[in-house]
């Protein structure tokens, strides 16, 4: 009888040990796999999505307001997209210190990555500023969804992203919604383009489709292969350091281009005075950092493609506010494009729901098989 109990305890102990340390001996990996897709996990993802939605919407509208109110320095507009990064030092100092046994990549590996990605972010921010000036805010924000198709390619090549029918449908629908607006942009009657001629719209389209997709994939690859941790502390550190480099690029461009000499006159001529000029730039900087924080956290928690899909969900919100703030006209093409964008996101979200349900069913089957194995092991004795 004692021998039977010993066998039973050994069999029951094996699954527990594997669930504690994981198949590769990594306790953290197993803990992440058990919490991914849970209710708490979805709550944290929803918070990150909210940051992306609100931050992107406010930052895009304030960026358009800067140009419409008399701002003309593209390097200053570029600086606002990364210049708020020192604010991240406050939450970074408030996060708990990492445990002594936590693996920390060597600085010689991290700083070249920070520098490389930061330079890419700096130039991509400049292209974003050009595009925002050339395109109406409603058209620009939805056409930016075309980045998703490029991000799908880089995610597949760099991050080995798994594609299903639902994910492919999401990417295609969002891309078609952007193409639909591109076709109808010449007749949309938007007034928020800063008076840019329609001949410059294609330039804006090309500038929007820049290096953003590549940057997101590089973020995910860094978390996966170099840092190998997804904690809040690493997310904040990654965002702050890369944005500091991007800010340095923007300041260098501001000085080299001579735009810094025009800032006092631009501030004096700004609509409603200097205070509104400062508040507009400061609000833009804070909004971009909030959006970037949510974006990087989504990359760390889920994937770069999911983060980009979430960004496209923010795009239909912008035209609604642009109608009230800038006098844009809500055309039928934009309405159809917005519905397509929402449908594309829901398709991707449903794929994650299906994956979560399959994971739960797989765990339940494993528990049943383990229970059957225990009973079979006890009966012969």
Short mmCIF file of C-alpha atoms in Angstrom, two decimals:
data_model
loop_
_atom_site.label_atom_id
_atom_site.label_comp_id
_atom_site.label_asym_id
_atom_site.label_seq_id
_atom_site.Cartn_x
_atom_site.Cartn_y
_atom_site.Cartn_z
CA UNK A 1 0.00 0.00 0.00
CA UNK A 2 2.83 2.36 0.84
CA UNK A 3 4.42 1.49 -2.49
CA UNK A 4 1.20 2.40 -4.31
CA UNK A 5 0.98 5.76 -2.53
CA UNK A 6 4.61 6.52 -3.39
CA UNK A 7 3.98 5.85 -7.09
CA UNK A 8 0.85 8.00 -6.99
CA UNK A 9 2.68 10.92 -5.37
CA UNK A 10 5.49 10.73 -7.91
CA UNK A 11 3.06 10.82 -10.84
CA UNK A 12 1.14 13.73 -9.35
CA UNK A 13 4.36 15.61 -8.67
CA UNK A 14 5.61 15.48 -12.25
CA UNK A 15 3.01 17.78 -13.79
CA UNK A 16 3.37 20.26 -10.94
CA UNK A 17 7.09 20.46 -11.42
CA UNK A 18 6.73 21.00 -15.14
CA UNK A 19 4.12 23.70 -14.67
CA UNK A 20 6.37 25.45 -12.14
CA UNK A 21 9.55 25.48 -14.17
CA UNK A 22 8.34 25.00 -17.72
CA UNK A 23 9.63 22.65 -20.35
CA UNK A 24 12.75 24.72 -20.79
CA UNK A 25 13.28 25.40 -17.11
CA UNK A 26 11.95 28.94 -17.32
CA UNK A 27 9.47 29.76 -14.59
CA UNK A 28 8.70 33.17 -16.11
CA UNK A 29 7.78 31.76 -19.50
CA UNK A 30 5.31 29.32 -17.96
CA UNK A 31 3.74 31.98 -15.78
CA UNK A 32 3.27 34.20 -18.85
CA UNK A 33 1.66 31.39 -20.82
CA UNK A 34 -0.85 30.66 -18.07
CA UNK A 35 -1.89 34.32 -17.64
CA UNK A 36 -1.99 35.24 -21.33
CA UNK A 37 -5.59 35.42 -22.48
CA UNK A 38 -7.00 35.56 -18.94
CA UNK A 39 -9.48 38.19 -17.79
CA UNK A 40 -6.77 40.18 -16.00
CA UNK A 41 -4.59 40.02 -19.11
CA UNK A 42 -7.38 41.45 -21.25
CA UNK A 43 -7.92 44.25 -18.69
CA UNK A 44 -4.28 45.32 -18.91
CA UNK A 45 -4.38 45.10 -22.70
CA UNK A 46 -7.55 47.23 -22.71
CA UNK A 47 -5.78 49.89 -20.61
CA UNK A 48 -2.88 49.95 -23.07
CA UNK A 49 -5.32 50.21 -25.98
CA UNK A 50 -7.07 53.12 -24.27
CA UNK A 51 -3.75 54.95 -23.99
CA UNK A 52 -3.06 54.40 -27.69
CA UNK A 53 -6.56 55.50 -28.73
CA UNK A 54 -6.64 58.67 -26.63
CA UNK A 55 -3.01 59.62 -27.15
CA UNK A 56 -3.06 59.18 -30.93
CA UNK A 57 -6.33 61.07 -31.34
CA UNK A 58 -5.29 64.04 -29.19
CA UNK A 59 -1.76 64.21 -30.61
CA UNK A 60 -2.96 64.12 -34.23
CA UNK A 61 -5.53 66.86 -33.65
CA UNK A 62 -3.08 69.07 -31.75
CA UNK A 63 -0.49 68.56 -34.48
CA UNK A 64 -3.01 69.74 -37.06
CA UNK A 65 -3.93 72.67 -34.78
CA UNK A 66 -0.27 73.70 -34.66
CA UNK A 67 -0.14 74.06 -38.44
CA UNK A 68 -3.57 75.67 -38.75
CA UNK A 69 -2.79 78.29 -36.08
CA UNK A 70 0.36 79.57 -37.75
CA UNK A 71 3.03 76.98 -36.89
CA UNK A 72 5.33 76.11 -39.78
CA UNK A 73 8.45 74.47 -38.32
CA UNK A 74 8.42 70.78 -39.25
CA UNK A 75 11.42 70.14 -36.99
CA UNK A 76 9.56 71.63 -34.02
CA UNK A 77 6.55 69.44 -34.82
CA UNK A 78 8.96 66.50 -35.06
CA UNK A 79 10.49 67.30 -31.67
CA UNK A 80 7.09 67.21 -29.96
CA UNK A 81 6.67 63.55 -30.97
CA UNK A 82 9.60 62.44 -28.83
CA UNK A 83 10.48 65.48 -26.70
CA UNK A 84 8.21 64.43 -23.84
CA UNK A 85 10.29 61.32 -23.13
CA UNK A 86 11.95 62.77 -19.96
CA UNK A 87 8.50 62.61 -18.35
CA UNK A 88 8.83 58.82 -18.38
CA UNK A 89 11.56 59.10 -15.75
CA UNK A 90 8.88 59.71 -13.09
CA UNK A 91 7.01 56.37 -13.56
CA UNK A 92 10.33 54.63 -14.17
CA UNK A 93 11.61 55.69 -10.75
CA UNK A 94 8.33 54.58 -9.18
CA UNK A 95 8.49 51.03 -10.54
CA UNK A 96 9.90 48.40 -8.16
CA UNK A 97 13.58 47.64 -8.49
CA UNK A 98 14.31 44.42 -10.41
CA UNK A 99 15.32 41.38 -8.36
CA UNK A 100 19.00 40.67 -8.07
CA UNK A 101 18.69 37.40 -10.02
CA UNK A 102 16.99 39.05 -13.01
CA UNK A 103 18.93 38.71 -16.24
CA UNK A 104 20.20 42.07 -17.48
CA UNK A 105 21.56 42.50 -21.01
CA UNK A 106 24.95 44.15 -21.32
CA UNK A 107 24.94 47.88 -21.96
CA UNK A 108 27.21 47.27 -24.96
CA UNK A 109 24.30 45.43 -26.58
CA UNK A 110 21.48 47.75 -25.56
CA UNK A 111 22.88 51.17 -26.41
CA UNK A 112 23.57 50.42 -30.10
CA UNK A 113 19.96 49.19 -30.29
CA UNK A 114 18.67 52.31 -28.56
CA UNK A 115 20.71 54.49 -30.91
CA UNK A 116 19.71 52.66 -34.09
CA UNK A 117 15.98 52.54 -33.33
CA UNK A 118 16.06 56.10 -31.96
CA UNK A 119 17.54 57.46 -35.19
CA UNK A 120 14.87 55.62 -37.18
CA UNK A 121 12.17 57.08 -34.92
CA UNK A 122 13.59 60.58 -35.35
CA UNK A 123 13.48 60.47 -39.15
CA UNK A 124 10.13 58.71 -39.17
CA UNK A 125 8.74 61.48 -36.95
CA UNK A 126 9.99 64.03 -39.48
CA UNK A 127 8.22 62.22 -42.31
CA UNK A 128 5.08 62.08 -40.15
CA UNK A 129 5.24 65.87 -39.70
CA UNK A 130 5.51 66.41 -43.44
CA UNK A 131 2.58 64.07 -44.08
CA UNK A 132 0.43 65.74 -41.45
CA UNK A 133 0.98 69.09 -43.15
CA UNK A 134 0.31 67.85 -46.67
CA UNK A 135 -2.81 65.79 -45.90
CA UNK A 136 -6.16 66.70 -44.36
CA UNK A 137 -6.25 65.30 -40.84
CA UNK A 138 -9.21 63.01 -41.53
CA UNK A 139 -7.72 61.63 -44.75
CA UNK A 140 -4.21 61.40 -43.32
CA UNK A 141 -5.22 59.55 -40.17
CA UNK A 142 -7.09 56.84 -42.04
CA UNK A 143 -4.61 56.50 -44.89
CA UNK A 144 -1.98 55.82 -42.21
CA UNK A 145 -3.65 52.44 -41.78
CA UNK A 146 -1.76 51.38 -44.91
CA UNK A 147 1.26 50.95 -42.65
CA UNK A 148 -0.41 47.81 -41.39
CA UNK A 149 0.28 45.96 -44.61
CA UNK A 150 3.98 46.80 -44.34
CA UNK A 151 4.00 45.84 -40.67
CA UNK A 152 2.47 42.48 -41.57
CA UNK A 153 5.43 41.83 -43.89
CA UNK A 154 8.08 42.90 -41.38
CA UNK A 155 6.34 40.96 -38.59
CA UNK A 156 6.46 37.82 -40.70
CA UNK A 157 10.10 38.26 -41.69
CA UNK A 158 11.54 39.54 -38.39
CA UNK A 159 9.17 38.25 -35.69
CA UNK A 160 7.88 35.03 -37.34
CA UNK A 161 4.30 36.27 -36.92
CA UNK A 162 1.73 33.49 -37.37
CA UNK A 163 -0.95 34.35 -39.91
CA UNK A 164 -4.45 32.94 -39.92
CA UNK A 165 -7.47 33.66 -42.10
CA UNK A 166 -8.80 36.16 -39.54
CA UNK A 167 -5.49 38.03 -39.27
CA UNK A 168 -5.10 38.14 -43.04
CA UNK A 169 -8.68 39.42 -43.32
CA UNK A 170 -7.92 42.14 -40.75
CA UNK A 171 -4.84 43.35 -42.61
CA UNK A 172 -6.55 43.32 -45.99
CA UNK A 173 -9.70 45.12 -44.83
CA UNK A 174 -7.73 47.85 -43.07
CA UNK A 175 -5.48 48.32 -46.10
CA UNK A 176 -8.46 48.53 -48.45
CA UNK A 177 -10.08 51.12 -46.19
CA UNK A 178 -6.95 53.27 -46.55
CA UNK A 179 -6.88 52.78 -50.33
CA UNK A 180 -10.54 53.77 -50.53
CA UNK A 181 -9.78 57.11 -48.89
CA UNK A 182 -6.75 57.61 -51.11
CA UNK A 183 -8.93 57.30 -54.20
CA UNK A 184 -11.53 59.74 -52.87
CA UNK A 185 -9.13 62.27 -51.31
CA UNK A 186 -9.17 64.67 -54.24
CA UNK A 187 -12.90 65.30 -53.81
CA UNK A 188 -13.31 65.07 -50.06
CA UNK A 189 -13.43 68.83 -49.49
CA UNK A 190 -11.32 68.81 -46.33
CA UNK A 191 -10.15 72.21 -45.17
CA UNK A 192 -7.63 71.06 -42.61
CA UNK A 193 -4.77 70.39 -44.98
CA UNK A 194 -3.19 73.78 -44.41
CA UNK A 195 -3.95 74.84 -47.98
CA UNK A 196 -1.70 72.18 -49.47
CA UNK A 197 -2.46 71.56 -53.16
CA UNK A 198 -3.94 68.22 -54.10
CA UNK A 199 -0.84 67.49 -56.16
CA UNK A 200 1.04 67.03 -52.90
CA UNK A 201 -1.34 64.37 -51.58
CA UNK A 202 0.69 61.50 -53.12
CA UNK A 203 3.76 62.87 -51.35
CA UNK A 204 1.88 62.70 -48.08
CA UNK A 205 0.82 59.12 -48.79
CA UNK A 206 4.41 58.06 -49.44
CA UNK A 207 5.65 59.81 -46.31
CA UNK A 208 3.06 58.07 -44.16
CA UNK A 209 4.22 54.67 -45.43
CA UNK A 210 7.69 55.13 -43.97
CA UNK A 211 9.72 53.19 -41.43
CA UNK A 212 7.05 52.92 -38.72
CA UNK A 213 6.25 49.29 -39.50
CA UNK A 214 9.94 48.36 -39.32
CA UNK A 215 10.34 50.20 -36.01
CA UNK A 216 7.54 48.23 -34.36
CA UNK A 217 9.00 44.93 -35.49
CA UNK A 218 12.44 45.93 -34.20
CA UNK A 219 10.92 46.76 -30.81
CA UNK A 220 9.36 43.29 -30.62
CA UNK A 221 12.60 41.60 -31.71
CA UNK A 222 14.52 43.48 -29.00
CA UNK A 223 12.13 42.34 -26.26
CA UNK A 224 12.17 38.78 -27.57
CA UNK A 225 15.86 38.21 -28.34
CA UNK A 226 17.91 40.74 -26.38
CA UNK A 227 16.07 41.89 -23.26
CA UNK A 228 14.03 38.68 -22.87
CA UNK A 229 11.75 40.36 -20.35
CA UNK A 230 8.37 42.08 -20.67
CA UNK A 231 8.19 44.02 -17.40
CA UNK A 232 6.93 47.59 -17.10
CA UNK A 233 10.39 48.77 -16.12
CA UNK A 234 11.92 47.50 -19.36
CA UNK A 235 9.05 48.92 -21.41
CA UNK A 236 9.57 52.39 -19.95
CA UNK A 237 13.35 52.16 -20.29
CA UNK A 238 13.09 51.07 -23.93
CA UNK A 239 10.68 53.85 -24.82
CA UNK A 240 12.53 56.59 -22.93
CA UNK A 241 16.00 55.79 -24.26
CA UNK A 242 14.95 55.43 -27.90
CA UNK A 243 12.90 58.63 -27.71
CA UNK A 244 15.81 60.52 -26.15
CA UNK A 245 17.90 59.59 -29.18
CA UNK A 246 15.05 60.63 -31.47
CA UNK A 247 14.84 63.96 -29.62
CA UNK A 248 18.56 64.49 -30.17
CA UNK A 249 18.01 63.92 -33.91
CA UNK A 250 15.17 66.46 -33.89
CA UNK A 251 17.22 69.08 -32.01
CA UNK A 252 20.12 68.57 -34.43
CA UNK A 253 17.78 69.04 -37.37
CA UNK A 254 16.21 72.11 -35.75
CA UNK A 255 19.63 73.71 -35.33
CA UNK A 256 21.06 72.64 -38.68
CA UNK A 257 18.02 73.79 -40.67
CA UNK A 258 17.96 77.20 -39.01
CA UNK A 259 14.34 76.76 -37.92
CA UNK A 260 15.30 77.75 -34.39
CA UNK A 261 15.73 81.34 -35.60
CA UNK A 262 12.08 81.51 -36.69
CA UNK A 263 10.63 80.18 -33.43
CA UNK A 264 10.28 83.60 -31.66
CA UNK A 265 8.45 85.11 -34.65
CA UNK A 266 6.33 82.00 -35.05
CA UNK A 267 5.39 82.12 -31.39
CA UNK A 268 4.47 85.82 -31.61
CA UNK A 269 2.33 85.29 -34.73
CA UNK A 270 0.61 82.17 -33.38
CA UNK A 271 -3.16 82.46 -33.15
CA UNK A 272 -4.30 83.46 -29.62
CA UNK A 273 -0.76 84.22 -28.51
CA UNK A 274 2.33 82.67 -27.03
CA UNK A 275 0.58 80.80 -24.21
CA UNK A 276 -1.50 78.78 -26.66
CA UNK A 277 1.64 78.07 -28.71
CA UNK A 278 3.41 76.60 -25.69
CA UNK A 279 0.34 74.69 -24.51
CA UNK A 280 -0.24 73.23 -27.97
CA UNK A 281 3.32 71.92 -28.22
CA UNK A 282 3.36 70.67 -24.62
CA UNK A 283 0.01 68.92 -25.00
CA UNK A 284 1.18 67.29 -28.23
CA UNK A 285 4.34 66.02 -26.53
CA UNK A 286 2.44 64.54 -23.57
CA UNK A 287 -0.18 62.93 -25.84
CA UNK A 288 2.47 61.30 -28.02
CA UNK A 289 4.25 59.82 -25.02
CA UNK A 290 0.98 58.40 -23.69
CA UNK A 291 0.26 56.81 -27.08
CA UNK A 292 3.83 55.51 -27.39
CA UNK A 293 3.73 54.02 -23.88
CA UNK A 294 0.57 52.10 -24.72
CA UNK A 295 2.01 51.04 -28.06
CA UNK A 296 5.26 49.69 -26.60
CA UNK A 297 3.38 47.89 -23.81
CA UNK A 298 1.16 46.22 -26.44
CA UNK A 299 4.25 45.15 -28.36
CA UNK A 300 5.69 43.62 -25.19
CA UNK A 301 2.41 41.97 -24.12
CA UNK A 302 1.09 40.80 -27.48
CA UNK A 303 2.92 41.64 -30.72
CA UNK A 304 3.95 44.53 -32.95
CA UNK A 305 1.19 43.66 -35.42
CA UNK A 306 -1.48 43.82 -32.71
CA UNK A 307 -0.10 47.19 -31.56
CA UNK A 308 -0.32 48.53 -35.11
CA UNK A 309 -3.85 47.17 -35.50
CA UNK A 310 -4.81 49.00 -32.30
CA UNK A 311 -3.33 52.18 -33.73
CA UNK A 312 -5.60 51.87 -36.75
CA UNK A 313 -8.59 51.64 -34.44
CA UNK A 314 -7.78 55.15 -33.23
CA UNK A 315 -7.90 56.51 -36.77
CA UNK A 316 -11.69 56.52 -37.22
CA UNK A 317 -11.98 58.65 -34.08
CA UNK A 318 -10.00 61.52 -35.59
CA UNK A 319 -12.39 62.49 -38.42
CA UNK A 320 -15.27 62.79 -35.96
CA UNK A 321 -13.40 65.46 -34.01
CA UNK A 322 -11.95 66.99 -37.18
CA UNK A 323 -15.46 67.74 -38.43
CA UNK A 324 -16.13 69.85 -35.33
CA UNK A 325 -12.67 71.41 -34.92
CA UNK A 326 -11.49 72.00 -38.49
CA UNK A 327 -14.68 72.03 -40.55
CA UNK A 328 -13.93 68.80 -42.40
CA UNK A 329 -16.80 67.24 -44.32
CA UNK A 330 -17.79 63.70 -43.35
CA UNK A 331 -18.30 62.04 -46.71
CA UNK A 332 -19.76 58.65 -47.50
CA UNK A 333 -16.33 57.33 -48.45
CA UNK A 334 -14.98 58.17 -45.01
CA UNK A 335 -17.93 56.52 -43.30
CA UNK A 336 -17.42 53.31 -45.28
CA UNK A 337 -13.68 53.44 -44.58
CA UNK A 338 -14.31 53.87 -40.85
CA UNK A 339 -16.65 50.89 -40.79
CA UNK A 340 -14.06 48.81 -42.63
CA UNK A 341 -11.36 49.84 -40.15
CA UNK A 342 -13.53 48.82 -37.18
CA UNK A 343 -14.39 45.52 -38.88
CA UNK A 344 -10.71 44.84 -39.53
CA UNK A 345 -9.81 45.37 -35.88
CA UNK A 346 -12.65 43.20 -34.63
CA UNK A 347 -11.46 40.43 -36.91
CA UNK A 348 -7.99 40.53 -35.34
CA UNK A 349 -9.40 40.73 -31.80
CA UNK A 350 -11.61 37.71 -32.45
CA UNK A 351 -8.54 35.73 -33.50
CA UNK A 352 -6.99 36.39 -30.10
CA UNK A 353 -10.21 35.31 -28.42
CA UNK A 354 -10.18 32.05 -30.40
CA UNK A 355 -6.54 31.44 -29.49
CA UNK A 356 -7.34 31.99 -25.83
CA UNK A 357 -10.23 29.54 -25.91
CA UNK A 358 -8.08 26.91 -27.61
CA UNK A 359 -5.36 27.36 -25.02
CA UNK A 360 -7.88 26.88 -22.20
CA UNK A 361 -9.32 23.76 -23.86
CA UNK A 362 -5.81 22.39 -24.33
CA UNK A 363 -5.03 22.86 -20.64
CA UNK A 364 -8.29 21.16 -19.68
CA UNK A 365 -7.45 18.17 -21.88
CA UNK A 366 -3.98 17.96 -20.33
CA UNK A 367 -5.48 17.87 -16.84
CA UNK A 368 -7.89 15.11 -17.91
CA UNK A 369 -5.06 13.09 -19.43
CA UNK A 370 -2.98 13.55 -16.29
CA UNK A 371 -5.87 12.38 -14.12
CA UNK A 372 -6.35 9.31 -16.29
CA UNK A 373 -2.64 8.58 -16.10
CA UNK A 374 -2.75 8.72 -12.32
CA UNK A 375 -5.66 6.31 -12.07
CA UNK A 376 -4.05 3.91 -14.55
CA UNK A 377 -0.83 3.96 -12.56
CA UNK A 378 -2.59 3.21 -9.30
CA UNK A 379 -4.88 0.42 -10.49
CA UNK A 380 -2.21 -2.19 -11.45
CA UNK A 381 -0.64 -2.00 -8.03
#
